[in-house]
PDB file of C-alpha atoms in Angstrom:
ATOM      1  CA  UNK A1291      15.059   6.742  20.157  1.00 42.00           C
ATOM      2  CA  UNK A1292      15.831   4.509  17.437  1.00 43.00           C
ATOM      3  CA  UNK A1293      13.543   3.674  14.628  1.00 43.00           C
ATOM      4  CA  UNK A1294      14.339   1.692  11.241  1.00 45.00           C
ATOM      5  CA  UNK A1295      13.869   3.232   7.764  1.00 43.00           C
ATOM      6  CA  UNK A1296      13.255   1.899   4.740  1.00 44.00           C
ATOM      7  CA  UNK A1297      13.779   3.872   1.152  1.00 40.00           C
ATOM      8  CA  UNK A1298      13.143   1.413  -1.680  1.00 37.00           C
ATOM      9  CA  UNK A1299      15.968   1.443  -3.716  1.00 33.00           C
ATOM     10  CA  UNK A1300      13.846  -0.109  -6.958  1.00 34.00           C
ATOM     11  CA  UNK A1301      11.247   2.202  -9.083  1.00 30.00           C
ATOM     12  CA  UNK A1302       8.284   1.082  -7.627  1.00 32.00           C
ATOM     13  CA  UNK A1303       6.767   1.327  -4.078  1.00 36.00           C
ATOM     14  CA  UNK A1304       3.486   1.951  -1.969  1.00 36.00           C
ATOM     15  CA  UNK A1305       1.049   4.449  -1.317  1.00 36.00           C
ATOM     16  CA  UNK A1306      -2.147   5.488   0.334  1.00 39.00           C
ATOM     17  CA  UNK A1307      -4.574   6.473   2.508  1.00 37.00           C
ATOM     18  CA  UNK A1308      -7.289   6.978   4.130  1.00 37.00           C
ATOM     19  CA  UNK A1309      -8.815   7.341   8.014  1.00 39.00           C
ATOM     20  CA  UNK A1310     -12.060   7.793  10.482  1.00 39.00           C
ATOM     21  CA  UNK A1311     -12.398   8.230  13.652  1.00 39.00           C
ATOM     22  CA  UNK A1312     -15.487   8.889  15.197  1.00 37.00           C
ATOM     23  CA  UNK A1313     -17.178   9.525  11.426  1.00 47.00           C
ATOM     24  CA  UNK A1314     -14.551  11.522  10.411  1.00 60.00           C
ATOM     25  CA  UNK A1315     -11.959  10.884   7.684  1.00 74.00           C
ATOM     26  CA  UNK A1316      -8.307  12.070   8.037  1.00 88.00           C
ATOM     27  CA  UNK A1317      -5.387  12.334   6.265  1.00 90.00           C
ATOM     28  CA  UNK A1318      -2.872   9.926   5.722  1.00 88.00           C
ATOM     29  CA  UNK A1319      -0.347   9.428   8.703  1.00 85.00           C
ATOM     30  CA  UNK A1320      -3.146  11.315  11.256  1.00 89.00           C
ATOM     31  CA  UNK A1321      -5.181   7.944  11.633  1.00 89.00           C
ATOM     32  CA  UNK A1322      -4.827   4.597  11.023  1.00 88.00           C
ATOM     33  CA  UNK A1323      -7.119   3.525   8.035  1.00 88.00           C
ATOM     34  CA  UNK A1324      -9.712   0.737   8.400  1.00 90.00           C
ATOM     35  CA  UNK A1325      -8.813  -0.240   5.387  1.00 95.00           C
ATOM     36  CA  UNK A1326     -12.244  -3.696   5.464  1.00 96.00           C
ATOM     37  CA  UNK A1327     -14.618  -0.637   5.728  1.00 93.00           C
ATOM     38  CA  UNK A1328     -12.743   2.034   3.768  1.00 94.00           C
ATOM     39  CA  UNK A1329     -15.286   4.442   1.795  1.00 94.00           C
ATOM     40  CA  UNK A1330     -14.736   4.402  -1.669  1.00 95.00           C
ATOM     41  CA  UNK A1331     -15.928   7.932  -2.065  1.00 93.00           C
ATOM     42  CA  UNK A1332     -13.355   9.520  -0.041  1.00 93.00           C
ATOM     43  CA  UNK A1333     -11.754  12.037  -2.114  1.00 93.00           C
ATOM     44  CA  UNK A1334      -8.008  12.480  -2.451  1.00 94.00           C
ATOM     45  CA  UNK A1335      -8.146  16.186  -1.339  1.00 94.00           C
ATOM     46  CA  UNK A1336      -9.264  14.606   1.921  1.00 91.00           C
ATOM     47  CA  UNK A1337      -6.525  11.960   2.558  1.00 91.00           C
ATOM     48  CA  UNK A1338      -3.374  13.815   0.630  1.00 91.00           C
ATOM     49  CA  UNK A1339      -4.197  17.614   1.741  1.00 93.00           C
ATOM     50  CA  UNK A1340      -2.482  20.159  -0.699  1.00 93.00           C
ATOM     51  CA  UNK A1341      -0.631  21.904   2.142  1.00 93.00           C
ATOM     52  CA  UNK A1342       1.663  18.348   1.879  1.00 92.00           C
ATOM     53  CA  UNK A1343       2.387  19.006  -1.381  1.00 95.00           C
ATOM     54  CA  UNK A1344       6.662  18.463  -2.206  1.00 93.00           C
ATOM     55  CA  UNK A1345       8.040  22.310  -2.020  1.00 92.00           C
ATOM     56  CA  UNK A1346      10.884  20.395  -4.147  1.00 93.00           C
ATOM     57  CA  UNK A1347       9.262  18.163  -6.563  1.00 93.00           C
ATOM     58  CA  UNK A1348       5.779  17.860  -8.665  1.00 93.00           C
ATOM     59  CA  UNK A1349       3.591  15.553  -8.175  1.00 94.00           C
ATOM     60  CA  UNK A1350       5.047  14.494  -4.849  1.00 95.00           C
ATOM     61  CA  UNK A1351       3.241  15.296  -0.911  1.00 95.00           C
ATOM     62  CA  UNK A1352       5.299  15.217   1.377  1.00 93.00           C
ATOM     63  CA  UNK A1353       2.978  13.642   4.369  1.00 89.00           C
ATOM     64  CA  UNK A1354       3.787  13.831   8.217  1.00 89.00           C
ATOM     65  CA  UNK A1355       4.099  10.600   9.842  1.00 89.00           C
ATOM     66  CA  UNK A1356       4.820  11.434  13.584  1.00 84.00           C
ATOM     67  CA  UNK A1357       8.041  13.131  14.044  1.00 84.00           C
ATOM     68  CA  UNK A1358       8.973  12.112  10.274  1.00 88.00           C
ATOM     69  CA  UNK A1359       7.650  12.467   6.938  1.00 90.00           C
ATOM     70  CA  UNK A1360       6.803  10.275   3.811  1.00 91.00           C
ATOM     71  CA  UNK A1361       7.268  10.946   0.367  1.00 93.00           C
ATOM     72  CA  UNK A1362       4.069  10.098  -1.502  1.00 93.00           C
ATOM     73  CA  UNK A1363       4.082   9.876  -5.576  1.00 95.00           C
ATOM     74  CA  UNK A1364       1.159  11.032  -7.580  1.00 95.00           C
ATOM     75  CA  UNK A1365       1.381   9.196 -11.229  1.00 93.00           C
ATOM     76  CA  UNK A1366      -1.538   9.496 -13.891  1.00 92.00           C
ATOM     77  CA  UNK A1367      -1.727   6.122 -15.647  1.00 88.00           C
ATOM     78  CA  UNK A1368      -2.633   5.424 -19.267  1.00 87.00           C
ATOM     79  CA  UNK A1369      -3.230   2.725 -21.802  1.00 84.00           C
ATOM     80  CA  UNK A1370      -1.175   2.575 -25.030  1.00 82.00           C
ATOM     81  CA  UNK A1371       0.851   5.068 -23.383  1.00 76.00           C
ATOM     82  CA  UNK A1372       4.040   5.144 -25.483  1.00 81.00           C
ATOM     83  CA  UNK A1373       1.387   5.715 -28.687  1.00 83.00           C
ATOM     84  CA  UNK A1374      -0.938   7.674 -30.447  1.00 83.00           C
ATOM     85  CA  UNK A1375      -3.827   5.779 -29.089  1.00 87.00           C
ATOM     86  CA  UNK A1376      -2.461   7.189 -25.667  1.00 87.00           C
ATOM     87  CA  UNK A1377      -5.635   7.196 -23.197  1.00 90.00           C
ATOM     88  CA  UNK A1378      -5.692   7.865 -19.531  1.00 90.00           C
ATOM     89  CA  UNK A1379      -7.383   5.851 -17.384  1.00 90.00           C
ATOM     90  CA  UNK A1380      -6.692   7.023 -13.761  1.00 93.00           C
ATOM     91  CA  UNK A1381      -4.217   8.200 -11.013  1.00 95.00           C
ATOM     92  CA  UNK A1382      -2.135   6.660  -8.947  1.00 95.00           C
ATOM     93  CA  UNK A1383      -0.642   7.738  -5.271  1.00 95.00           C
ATOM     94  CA  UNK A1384       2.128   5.950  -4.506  1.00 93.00           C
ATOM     95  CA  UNK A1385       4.476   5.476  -1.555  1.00 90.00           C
ATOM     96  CA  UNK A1386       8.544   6.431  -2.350  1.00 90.00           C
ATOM     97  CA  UNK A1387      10.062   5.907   1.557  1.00 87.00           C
ATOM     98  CA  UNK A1388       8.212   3.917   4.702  1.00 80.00           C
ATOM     99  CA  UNK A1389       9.586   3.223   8.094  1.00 82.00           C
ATOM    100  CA  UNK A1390       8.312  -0.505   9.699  1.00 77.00           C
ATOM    101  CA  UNK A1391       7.710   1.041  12.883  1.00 81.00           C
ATOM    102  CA  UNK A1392       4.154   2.840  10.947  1.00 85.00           C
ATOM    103  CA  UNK A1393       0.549   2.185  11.849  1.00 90.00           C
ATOM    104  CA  UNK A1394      -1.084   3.663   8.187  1.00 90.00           C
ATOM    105  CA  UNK A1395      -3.730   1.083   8.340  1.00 92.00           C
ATOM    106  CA  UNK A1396      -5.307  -1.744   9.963  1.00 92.00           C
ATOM    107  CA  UNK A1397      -7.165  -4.864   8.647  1.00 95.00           C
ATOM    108  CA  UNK A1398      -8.518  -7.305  11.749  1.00 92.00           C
ATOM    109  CA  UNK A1399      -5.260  -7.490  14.296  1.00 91.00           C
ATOM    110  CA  UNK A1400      -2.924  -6.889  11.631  1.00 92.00           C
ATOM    111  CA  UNK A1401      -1.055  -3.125  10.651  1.00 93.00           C
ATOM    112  CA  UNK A1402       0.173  -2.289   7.410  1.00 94.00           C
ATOM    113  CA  UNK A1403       2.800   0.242   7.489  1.00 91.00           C
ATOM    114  CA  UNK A1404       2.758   1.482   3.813  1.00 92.00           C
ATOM    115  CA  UNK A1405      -0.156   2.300   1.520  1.00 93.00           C
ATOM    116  CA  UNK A1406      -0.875   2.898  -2.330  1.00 95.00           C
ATOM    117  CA  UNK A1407      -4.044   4.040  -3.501  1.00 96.00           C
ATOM    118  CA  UNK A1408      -5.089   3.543  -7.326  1.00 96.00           C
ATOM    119  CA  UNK A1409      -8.461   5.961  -8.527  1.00 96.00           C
ATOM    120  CA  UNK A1410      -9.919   6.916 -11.843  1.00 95.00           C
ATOM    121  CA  UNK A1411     -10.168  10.160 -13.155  1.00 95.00           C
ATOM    122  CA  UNK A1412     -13.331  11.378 -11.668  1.00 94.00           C
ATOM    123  CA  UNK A1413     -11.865  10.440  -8.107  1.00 94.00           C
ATOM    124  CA  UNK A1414     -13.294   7.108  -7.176  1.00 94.00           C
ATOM    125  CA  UNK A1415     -10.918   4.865  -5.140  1.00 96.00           C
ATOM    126  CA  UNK A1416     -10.777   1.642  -7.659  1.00 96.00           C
ATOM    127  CA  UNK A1417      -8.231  -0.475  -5.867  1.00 97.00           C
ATOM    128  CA  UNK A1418      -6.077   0.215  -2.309  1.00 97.00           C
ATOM    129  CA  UNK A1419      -2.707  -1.776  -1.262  1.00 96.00           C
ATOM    130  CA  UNK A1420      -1.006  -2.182   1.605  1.00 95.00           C
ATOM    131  CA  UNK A1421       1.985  -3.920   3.175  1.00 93.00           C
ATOM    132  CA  UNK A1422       3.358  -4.889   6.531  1.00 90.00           C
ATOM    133  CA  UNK A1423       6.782  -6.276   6.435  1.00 84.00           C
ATOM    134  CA  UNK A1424       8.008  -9.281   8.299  1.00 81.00           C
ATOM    135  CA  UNK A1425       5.168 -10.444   8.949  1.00 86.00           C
ATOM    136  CA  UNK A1426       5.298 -14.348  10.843  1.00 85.00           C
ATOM    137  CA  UNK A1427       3.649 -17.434  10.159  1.00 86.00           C
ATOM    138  CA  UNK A1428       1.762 -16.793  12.843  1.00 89.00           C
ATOM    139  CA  UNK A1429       0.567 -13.926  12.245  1.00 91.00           C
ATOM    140  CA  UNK A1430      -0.391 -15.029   8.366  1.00 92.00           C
ATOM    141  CA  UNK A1431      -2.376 -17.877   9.490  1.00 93.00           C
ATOM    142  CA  UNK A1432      -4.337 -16.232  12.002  1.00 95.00           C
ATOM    143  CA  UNK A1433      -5.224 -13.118   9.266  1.00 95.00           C
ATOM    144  CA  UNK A1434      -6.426 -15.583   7.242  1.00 96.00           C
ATOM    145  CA  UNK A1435      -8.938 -17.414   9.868  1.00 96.00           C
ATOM    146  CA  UNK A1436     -10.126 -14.460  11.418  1.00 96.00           C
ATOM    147  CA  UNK A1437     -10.878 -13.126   7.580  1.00 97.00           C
ATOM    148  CA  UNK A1438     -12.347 -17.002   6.578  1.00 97.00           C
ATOM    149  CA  UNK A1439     -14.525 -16.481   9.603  1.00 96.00           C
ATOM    150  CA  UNK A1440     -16.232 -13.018   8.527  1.00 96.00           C
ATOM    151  CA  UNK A1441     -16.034 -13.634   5.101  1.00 96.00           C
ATOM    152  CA  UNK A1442     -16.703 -17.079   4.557  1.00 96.00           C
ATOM    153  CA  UNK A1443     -14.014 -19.584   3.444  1.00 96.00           C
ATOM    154  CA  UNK A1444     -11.375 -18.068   1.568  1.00 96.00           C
ATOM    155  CA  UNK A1445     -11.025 -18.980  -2.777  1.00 95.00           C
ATOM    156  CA  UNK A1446      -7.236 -19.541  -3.686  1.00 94.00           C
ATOM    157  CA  UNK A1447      -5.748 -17.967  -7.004  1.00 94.00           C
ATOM    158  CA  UNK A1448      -2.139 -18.000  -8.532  1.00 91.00           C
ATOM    159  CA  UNK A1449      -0.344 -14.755  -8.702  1.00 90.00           C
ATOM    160  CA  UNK A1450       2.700 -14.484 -10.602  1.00 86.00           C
ATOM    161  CA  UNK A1451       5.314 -11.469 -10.172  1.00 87.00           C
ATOM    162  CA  UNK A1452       8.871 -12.738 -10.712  1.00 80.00           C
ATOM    163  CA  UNK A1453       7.871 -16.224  -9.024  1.00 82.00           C
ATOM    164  CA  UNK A1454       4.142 -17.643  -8.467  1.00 89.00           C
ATOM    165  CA  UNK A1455       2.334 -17.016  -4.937  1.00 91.00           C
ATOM    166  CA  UNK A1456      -0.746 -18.077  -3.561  1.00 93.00           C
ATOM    167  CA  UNK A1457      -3.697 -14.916  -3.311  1.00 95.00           C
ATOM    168  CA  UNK A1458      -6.327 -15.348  -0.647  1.00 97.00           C
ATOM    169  CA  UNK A1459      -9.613 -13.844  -2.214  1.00 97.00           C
ATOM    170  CA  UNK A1460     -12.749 -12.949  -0.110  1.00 98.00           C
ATOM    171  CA  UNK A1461     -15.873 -11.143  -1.509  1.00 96.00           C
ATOM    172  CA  UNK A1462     -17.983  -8.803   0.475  1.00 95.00           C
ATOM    173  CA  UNK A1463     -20.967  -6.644  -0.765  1.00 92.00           C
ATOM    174  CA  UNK A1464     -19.405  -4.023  -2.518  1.00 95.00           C
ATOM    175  CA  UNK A1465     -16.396  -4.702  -2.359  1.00 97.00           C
ATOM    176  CA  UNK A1466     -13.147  -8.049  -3.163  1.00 97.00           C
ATOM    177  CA  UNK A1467     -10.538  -8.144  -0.790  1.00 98.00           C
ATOM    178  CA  UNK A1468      -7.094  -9.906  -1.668  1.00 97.00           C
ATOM    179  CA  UNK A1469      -3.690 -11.123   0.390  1.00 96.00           C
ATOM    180  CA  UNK A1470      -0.658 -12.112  -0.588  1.00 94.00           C
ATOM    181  CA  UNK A1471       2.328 -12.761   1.196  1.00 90.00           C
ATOM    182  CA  UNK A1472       5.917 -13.130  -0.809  1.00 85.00           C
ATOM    183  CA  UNK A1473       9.315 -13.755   0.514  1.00 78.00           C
ATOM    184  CA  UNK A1474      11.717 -10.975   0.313  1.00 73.00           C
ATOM    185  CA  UNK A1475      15.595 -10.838   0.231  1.00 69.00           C
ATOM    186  CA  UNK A1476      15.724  -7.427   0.473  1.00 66.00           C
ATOM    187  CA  UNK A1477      18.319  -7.203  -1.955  1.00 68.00           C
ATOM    188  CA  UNK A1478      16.488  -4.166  -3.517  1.00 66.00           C
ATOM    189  CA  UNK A1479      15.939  -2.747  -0.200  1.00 68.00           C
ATOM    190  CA  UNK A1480      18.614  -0.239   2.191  1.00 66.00           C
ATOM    191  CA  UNK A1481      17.184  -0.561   5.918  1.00 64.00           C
ATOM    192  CA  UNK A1482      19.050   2.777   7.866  1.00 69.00           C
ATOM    193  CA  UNK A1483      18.755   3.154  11.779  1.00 71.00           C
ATOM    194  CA  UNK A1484      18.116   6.890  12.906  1.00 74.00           C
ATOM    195  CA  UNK A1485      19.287   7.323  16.062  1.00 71.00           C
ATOM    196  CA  UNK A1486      17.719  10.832  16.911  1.00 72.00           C
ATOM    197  CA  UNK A1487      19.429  11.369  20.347  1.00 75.00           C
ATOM    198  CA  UNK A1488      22.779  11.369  19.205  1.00 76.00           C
ATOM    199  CA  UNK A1489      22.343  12.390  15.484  1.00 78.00           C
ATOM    200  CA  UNK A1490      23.555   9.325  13.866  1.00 83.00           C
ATOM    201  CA  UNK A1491      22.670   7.223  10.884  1.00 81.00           C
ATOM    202  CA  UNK A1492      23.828   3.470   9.948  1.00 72.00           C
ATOM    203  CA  UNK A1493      23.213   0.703   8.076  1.00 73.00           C
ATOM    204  CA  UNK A1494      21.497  -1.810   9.301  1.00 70.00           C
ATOM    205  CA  UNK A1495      21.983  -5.974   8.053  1.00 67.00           C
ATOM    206  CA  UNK A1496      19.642  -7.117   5.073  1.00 63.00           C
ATOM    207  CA  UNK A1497      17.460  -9.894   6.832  1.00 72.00           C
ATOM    208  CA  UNK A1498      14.895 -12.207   4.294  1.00 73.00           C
ATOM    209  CA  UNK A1499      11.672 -12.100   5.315  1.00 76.00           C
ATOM    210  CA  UNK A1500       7.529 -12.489   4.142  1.00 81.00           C
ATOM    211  CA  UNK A1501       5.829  -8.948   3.479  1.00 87.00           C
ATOM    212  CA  UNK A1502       2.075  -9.318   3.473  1.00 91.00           C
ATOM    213  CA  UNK A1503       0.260  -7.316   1.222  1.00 95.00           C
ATOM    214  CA  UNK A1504      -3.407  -6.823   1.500  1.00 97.00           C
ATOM    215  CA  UNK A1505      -6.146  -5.341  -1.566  1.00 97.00           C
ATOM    216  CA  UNK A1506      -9.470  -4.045  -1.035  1.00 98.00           C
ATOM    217  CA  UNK A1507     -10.937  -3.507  -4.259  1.00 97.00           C
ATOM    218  CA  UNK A1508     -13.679  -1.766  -5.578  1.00 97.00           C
ATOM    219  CA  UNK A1509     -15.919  -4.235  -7.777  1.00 97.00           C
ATOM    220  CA  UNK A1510     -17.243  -1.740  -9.910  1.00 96.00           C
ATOM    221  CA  UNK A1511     -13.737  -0.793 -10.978  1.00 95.00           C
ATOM    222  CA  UNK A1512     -12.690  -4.939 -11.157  1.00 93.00           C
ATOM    223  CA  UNK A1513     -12.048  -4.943 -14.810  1.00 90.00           C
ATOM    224  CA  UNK A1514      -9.301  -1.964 -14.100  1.00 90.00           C
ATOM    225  CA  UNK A1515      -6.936  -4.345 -12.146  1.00 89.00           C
ATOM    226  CA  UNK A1516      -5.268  -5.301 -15.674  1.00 86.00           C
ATOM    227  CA  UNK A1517      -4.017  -1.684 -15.659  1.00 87.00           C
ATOM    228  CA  UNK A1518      -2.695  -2.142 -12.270  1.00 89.00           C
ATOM    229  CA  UNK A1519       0.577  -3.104 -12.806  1.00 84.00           C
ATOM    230  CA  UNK A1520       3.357  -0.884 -10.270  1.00 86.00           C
ATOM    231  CA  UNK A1521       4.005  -0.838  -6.776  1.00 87.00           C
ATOM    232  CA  UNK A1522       2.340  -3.347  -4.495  1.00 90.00           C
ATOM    233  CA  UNK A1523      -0.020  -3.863  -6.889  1.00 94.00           C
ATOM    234  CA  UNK A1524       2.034  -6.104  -8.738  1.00 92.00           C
ATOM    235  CA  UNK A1525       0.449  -8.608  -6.121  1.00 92.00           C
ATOM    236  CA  UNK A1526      -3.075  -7.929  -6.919  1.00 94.00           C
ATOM    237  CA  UNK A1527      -3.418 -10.370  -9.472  1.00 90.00           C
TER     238      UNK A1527
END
């Protein structure tokens, strides 16, 4: 069976999450996350279990994904970091490796194959990210609606991260959710295919695309988004 792989080749990448079914939250990779009615008490114990911690590396999980794992990053995050005046301010679990073939999450009728998952120090989720690549027109336009219709009409903002981008932004009770979509060339990208009947792996062409990347934030934790600044969540704002 073949399945595509993707390793980011540049320093930053996703991570997170989070799962119920049936009232009970699961690790990441053993559910799909809803990520519009996520809990934003979950605690990280719960959705990146110790017994995935790396055997190689600190600060890493190594987190079972059907027949495959992904490598998950735990970061703390500071202000002033490179001074005196260092502070931290939070943690951050972020995703290293993804496949596109992933169901990590769900929003509406779309999947999002890679998370990342931004908390403070106490352990409350402040902001969650995640993307589904190659995403069509199609399927952008009708996210947007079916959100428009629950949430009321959608406010535009300008994003800027290397070029400017539209963000949708929708407001709920407790909570700001925000998408993005951005052309990529994958030039910062190596796609493999794993052929696991006959042991092979191979490169597979670059092909440009839109990645959709969805936010649900927590507003009590709004003014924290300035510090939010790696991974997907250089889309947030």
């Amino acid at each position: 069976m073949i399945k595509h792989f993707k390793a980011f080749v540049c320093a930053f990448a996703v991570a997170t999450l989070i799962s119920s079914c049936m009232g009970q939250v699961k690790p990441i990779g053993q559910a799909p996350l809803s990520l519009l009615d996520v809990d934003f008490s979950t605690k990280m114990s719960t959705l990146y279990p110790d017994k995935y911690k790396s055997k190689k590396w600190d600060n890493y999980y190594d987190i079972p994904v059907g027949e495959d794992t992904r490598m998950i990053e735990r970061d703390t995050t500071f202000i002033n970091e490179f001074s005196a005046d260092q502070k931290a301010i939070g943690v951050e679990y972020r995703q290293r490796s993804s496949s596109s073939g992933d169901t990590l999450a769900i929003a509406g009728d779309l999947t999002f194959s890679s998370l990342s998952i931004a908390v403070s120090l106490d352990d409350k989720i402040k902001a969650i990210g995640a993307e589904t690549s190659e995403i069509t027109d199609q399927e952008i336009q009708k996210f947007i609606q079916a959100l428009s219709k629950k949430y009321g009409e959608a406010k535009k903002l300008e994003g800027e991260f290397m070029s400017k981008f539209t963000i949708y932004e929708w407001e709920a009770k407790d909570r700001i959710f925000r998408y993005a979509t951005i052309f990529n060339d994958e030039k910062n990208t190596m796609k493999l295919e794993v052929d696991k009947e006959h042991g092979t792996i191979k490169n597979v062409d670059r092909t440009p695309h839109h990645d959709g990347y969805f936010f649900v934030i927590n507003k009590a934790y709004l003014e924290d988004l300035k510090t939010l600044g790696t991974g997907v969540f250089v889309y947030i704002k």
